[in-house]
mmCIF file of C-alpha atoms in Angstrom:
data_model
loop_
_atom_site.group_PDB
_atom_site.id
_atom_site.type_symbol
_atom_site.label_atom_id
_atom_site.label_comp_id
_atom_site.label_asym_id
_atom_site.label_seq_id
_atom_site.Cartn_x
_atom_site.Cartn_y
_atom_site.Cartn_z
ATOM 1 C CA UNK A 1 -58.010 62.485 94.919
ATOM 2 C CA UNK A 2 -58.623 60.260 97.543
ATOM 3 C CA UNK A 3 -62.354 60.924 98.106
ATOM 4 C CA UNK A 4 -63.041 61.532 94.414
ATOM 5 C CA UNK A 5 -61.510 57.235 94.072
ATOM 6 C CA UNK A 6 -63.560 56.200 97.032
ATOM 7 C CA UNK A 7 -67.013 58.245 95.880
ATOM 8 C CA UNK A 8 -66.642 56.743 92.449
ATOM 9 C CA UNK A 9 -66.685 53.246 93.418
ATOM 10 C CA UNK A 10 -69.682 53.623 95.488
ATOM 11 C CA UNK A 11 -71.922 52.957 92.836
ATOM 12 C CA UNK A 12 -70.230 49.880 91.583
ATOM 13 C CA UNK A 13 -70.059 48.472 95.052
ATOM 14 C CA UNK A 14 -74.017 49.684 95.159
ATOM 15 C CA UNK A 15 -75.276 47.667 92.226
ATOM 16 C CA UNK A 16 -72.355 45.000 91.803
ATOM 17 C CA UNK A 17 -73.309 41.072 91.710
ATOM 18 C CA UNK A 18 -71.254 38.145 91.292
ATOM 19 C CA UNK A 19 -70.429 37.411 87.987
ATOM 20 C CA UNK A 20 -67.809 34.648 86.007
ATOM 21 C CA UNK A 21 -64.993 35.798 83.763
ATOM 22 C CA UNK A 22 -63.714 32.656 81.720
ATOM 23 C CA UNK A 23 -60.370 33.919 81.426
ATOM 24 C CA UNK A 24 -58.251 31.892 78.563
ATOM 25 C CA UNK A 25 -54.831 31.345 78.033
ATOM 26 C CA UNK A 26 -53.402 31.872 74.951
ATOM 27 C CA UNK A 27 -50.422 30.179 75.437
ATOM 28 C CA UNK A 28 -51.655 26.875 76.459
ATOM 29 C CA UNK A 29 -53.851 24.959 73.983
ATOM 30 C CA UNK A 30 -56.246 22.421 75.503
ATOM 31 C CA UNK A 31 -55.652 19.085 74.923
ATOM 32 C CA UNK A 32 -59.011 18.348 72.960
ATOM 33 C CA UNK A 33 -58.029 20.270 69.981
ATOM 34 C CA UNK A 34 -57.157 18.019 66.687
ATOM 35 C CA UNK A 35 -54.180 18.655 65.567
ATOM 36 C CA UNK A 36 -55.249 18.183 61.835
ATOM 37 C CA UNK A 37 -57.787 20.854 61.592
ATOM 38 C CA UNK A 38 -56.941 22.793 64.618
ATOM 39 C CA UNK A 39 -60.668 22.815 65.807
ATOM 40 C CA UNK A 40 -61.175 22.368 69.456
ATOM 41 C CA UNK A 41 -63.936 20.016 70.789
ATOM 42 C CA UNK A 42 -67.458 22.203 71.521
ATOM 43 C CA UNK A 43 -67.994 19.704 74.562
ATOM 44 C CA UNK A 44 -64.437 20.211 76.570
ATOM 45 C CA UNK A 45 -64.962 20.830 80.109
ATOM 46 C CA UNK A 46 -61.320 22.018 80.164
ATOM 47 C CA UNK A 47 -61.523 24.698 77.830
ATOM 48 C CA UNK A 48 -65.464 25.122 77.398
ATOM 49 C CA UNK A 49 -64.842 24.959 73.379
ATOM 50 C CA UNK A 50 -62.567 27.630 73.331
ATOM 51 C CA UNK A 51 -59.458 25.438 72.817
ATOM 52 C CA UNK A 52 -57.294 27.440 75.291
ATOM 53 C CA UNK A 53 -56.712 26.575 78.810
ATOM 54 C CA UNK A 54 -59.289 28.575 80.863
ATOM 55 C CA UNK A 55 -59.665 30.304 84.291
ATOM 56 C CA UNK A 56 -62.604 30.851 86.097
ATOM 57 C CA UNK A 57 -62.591 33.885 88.303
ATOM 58 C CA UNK A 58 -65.383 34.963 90.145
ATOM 59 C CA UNK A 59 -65.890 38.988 90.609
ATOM 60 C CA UNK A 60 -68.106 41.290 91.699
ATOM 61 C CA UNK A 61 -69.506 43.535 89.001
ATOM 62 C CA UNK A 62 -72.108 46.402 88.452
ATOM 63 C CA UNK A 63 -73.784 45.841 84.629
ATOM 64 C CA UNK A 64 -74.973 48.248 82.041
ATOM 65 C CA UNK A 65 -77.404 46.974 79.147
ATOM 66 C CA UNK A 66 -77.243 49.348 76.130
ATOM 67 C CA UNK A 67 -79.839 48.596 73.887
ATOM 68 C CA UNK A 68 -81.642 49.853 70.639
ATOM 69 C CA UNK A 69 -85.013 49.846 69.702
ATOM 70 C CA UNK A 70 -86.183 48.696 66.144
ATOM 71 C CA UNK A 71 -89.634 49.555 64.662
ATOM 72 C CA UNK A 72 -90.621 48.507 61.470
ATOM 73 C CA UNK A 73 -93.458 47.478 58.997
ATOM 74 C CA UNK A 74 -94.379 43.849 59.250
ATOM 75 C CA UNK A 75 -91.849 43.585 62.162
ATOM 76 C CA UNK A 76 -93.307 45.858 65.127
ATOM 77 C CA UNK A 77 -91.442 47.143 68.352
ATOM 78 C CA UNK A 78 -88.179 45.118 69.243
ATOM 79 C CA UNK A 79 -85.454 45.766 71.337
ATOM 80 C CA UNK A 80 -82.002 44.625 71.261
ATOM 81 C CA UNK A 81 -78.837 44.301 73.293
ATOM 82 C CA UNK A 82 -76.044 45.693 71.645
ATOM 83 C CA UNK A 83 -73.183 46.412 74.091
ATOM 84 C CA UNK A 84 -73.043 45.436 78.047
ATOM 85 C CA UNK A 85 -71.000 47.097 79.997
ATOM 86 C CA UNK A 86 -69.597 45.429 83.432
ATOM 87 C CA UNK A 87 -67.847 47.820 85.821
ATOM 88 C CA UNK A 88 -65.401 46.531 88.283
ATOM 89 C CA UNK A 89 -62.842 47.754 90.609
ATOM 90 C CA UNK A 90 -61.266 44.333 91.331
ATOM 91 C CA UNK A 91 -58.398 43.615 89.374
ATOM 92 C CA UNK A 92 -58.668 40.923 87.001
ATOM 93 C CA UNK A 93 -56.372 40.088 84.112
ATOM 94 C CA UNK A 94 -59.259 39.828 81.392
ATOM 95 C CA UNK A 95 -58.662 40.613 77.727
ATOM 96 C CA UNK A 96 -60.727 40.922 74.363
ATOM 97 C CA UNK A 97 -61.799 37.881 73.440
ATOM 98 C CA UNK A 98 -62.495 35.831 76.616
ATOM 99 C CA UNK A 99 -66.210 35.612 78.292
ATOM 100 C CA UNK A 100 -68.170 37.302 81.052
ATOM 101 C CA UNK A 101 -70.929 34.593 82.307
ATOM 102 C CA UNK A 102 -73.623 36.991 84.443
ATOM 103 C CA UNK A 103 -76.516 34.938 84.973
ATOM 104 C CA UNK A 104 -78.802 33.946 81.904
ATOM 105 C CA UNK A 105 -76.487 37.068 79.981
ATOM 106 C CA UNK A 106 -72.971 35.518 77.868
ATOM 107 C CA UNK A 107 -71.076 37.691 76.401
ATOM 108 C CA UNK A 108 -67.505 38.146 74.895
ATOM 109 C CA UNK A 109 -65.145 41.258 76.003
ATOM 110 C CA UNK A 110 -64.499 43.147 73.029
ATOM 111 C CA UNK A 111 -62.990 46.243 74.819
ATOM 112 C CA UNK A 112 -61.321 47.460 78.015
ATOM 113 C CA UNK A 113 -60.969 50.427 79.482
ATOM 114 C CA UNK A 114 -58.428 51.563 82.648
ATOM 115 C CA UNK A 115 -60.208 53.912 84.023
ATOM 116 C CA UNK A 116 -57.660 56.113 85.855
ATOM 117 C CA UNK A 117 -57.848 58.875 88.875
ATOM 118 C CA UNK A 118 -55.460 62.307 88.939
ATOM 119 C CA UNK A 119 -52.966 60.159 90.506
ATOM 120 C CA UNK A 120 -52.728 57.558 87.249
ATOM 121 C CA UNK A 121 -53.870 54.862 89.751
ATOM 122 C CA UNK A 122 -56.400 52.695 88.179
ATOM 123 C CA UNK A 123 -59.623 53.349 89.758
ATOM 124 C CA UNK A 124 -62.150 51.073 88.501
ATOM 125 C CA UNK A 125 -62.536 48.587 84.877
ATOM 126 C CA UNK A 126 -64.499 49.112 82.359
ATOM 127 C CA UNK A 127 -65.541 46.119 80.226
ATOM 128 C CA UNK A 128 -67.180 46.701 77.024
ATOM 129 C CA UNK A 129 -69.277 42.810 75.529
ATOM 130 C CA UNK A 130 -70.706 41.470 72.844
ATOM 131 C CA UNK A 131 -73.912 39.128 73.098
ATOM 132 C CA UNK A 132 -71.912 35.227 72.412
ATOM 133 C CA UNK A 133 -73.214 34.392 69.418
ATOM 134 C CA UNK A 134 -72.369 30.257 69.725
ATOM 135 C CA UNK A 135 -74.115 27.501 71.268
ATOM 136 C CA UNK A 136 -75.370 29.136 75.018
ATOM 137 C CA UNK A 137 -76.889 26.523 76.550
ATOM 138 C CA UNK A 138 -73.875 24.448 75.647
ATOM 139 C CA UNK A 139 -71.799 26.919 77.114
ATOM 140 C CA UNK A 140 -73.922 27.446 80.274
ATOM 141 C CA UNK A 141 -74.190 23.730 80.989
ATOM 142 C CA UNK A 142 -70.045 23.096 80.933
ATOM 143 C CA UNK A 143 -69.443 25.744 83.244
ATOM 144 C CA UNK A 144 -72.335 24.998 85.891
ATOM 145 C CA UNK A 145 -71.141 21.322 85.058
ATOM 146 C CA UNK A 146 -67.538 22.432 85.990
ATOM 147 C CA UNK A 147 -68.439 24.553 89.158
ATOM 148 C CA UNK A 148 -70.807 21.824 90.299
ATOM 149 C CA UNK A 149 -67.370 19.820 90.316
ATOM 150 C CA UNK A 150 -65.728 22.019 91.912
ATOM 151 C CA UNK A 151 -68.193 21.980 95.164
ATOM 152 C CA UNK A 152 -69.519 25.415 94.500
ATOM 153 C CA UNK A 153 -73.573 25.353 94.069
ATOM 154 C CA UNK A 154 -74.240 29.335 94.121
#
């Protein structure tokens, strides 16, 4: 199984890009959240409004738009994301509910698959998203903010 593992990752190495996974914690709440109504601050650089600690792990990833098309009186031709998928073979610790930052595209995991080989070895990820529905641009802004920090300008 061997060659079957290696020819299936071809393709994700082929059409793979850098991409952020904001990875949070959900045993360490972030300092900014109030303890009265439990909200954490939009703003935080620490947990980019989440109100978890967060990691930020960069990782190569091939990505899938799946999209429908909507056609209707008054409202024309439209098309709409649905689901991205991200396909990965590096082994990351992500889990429903944290965030996939891939350029101008935000989304939140909603499902992950192991995809396994005859040998039960995980062979590659796939990540099943949601478009973020909250603030973007806020969102976009704290983590280039953040990275800027952090002395990476990619």
């Amino acid at each position: 199984m061997q060659w079957f593992d290696k020819n299936i990752k071809k393709p994700i190495d082929l059409f793979s890009h850098p991409i952020w996974f904001i990875i949070a914690d959900p045993e360490v709440t972030c300092p900014c959240v109030d303890h009265v109504s439990k909200q954490a601050n939009p703003n935080c650089s620490l947990c980019f409004g989440t109100g978890k600690k967060v990691q930020l792990v960069r990782v190569n990833a091939a990505h899938q738009n799946n999209r429908i098309s909507l056609r209707g009186t008054g409202i024309g031709f439209s098309e709409i994301d649905v689901v991205n998928v991200y396909y990965t073979h590096a082994e990351t610790a992500i889990k429903n509910g944290d965030i996939i930052v891939d350029g101008e595209d935000i989304d939140v995991v909603k499902d992950i698959y192991y995809e396994h080989s005859g040998e039960q070895r995980v062979v590659y990820w796939r990540i099943e998203t949601v478009p973020y529905k909250k603030d973007r641009e806020r969102l976009k802004k704290l983590v280039a903010g953040v990275l800027r920090e952090a002395g990476y300008n990619g």
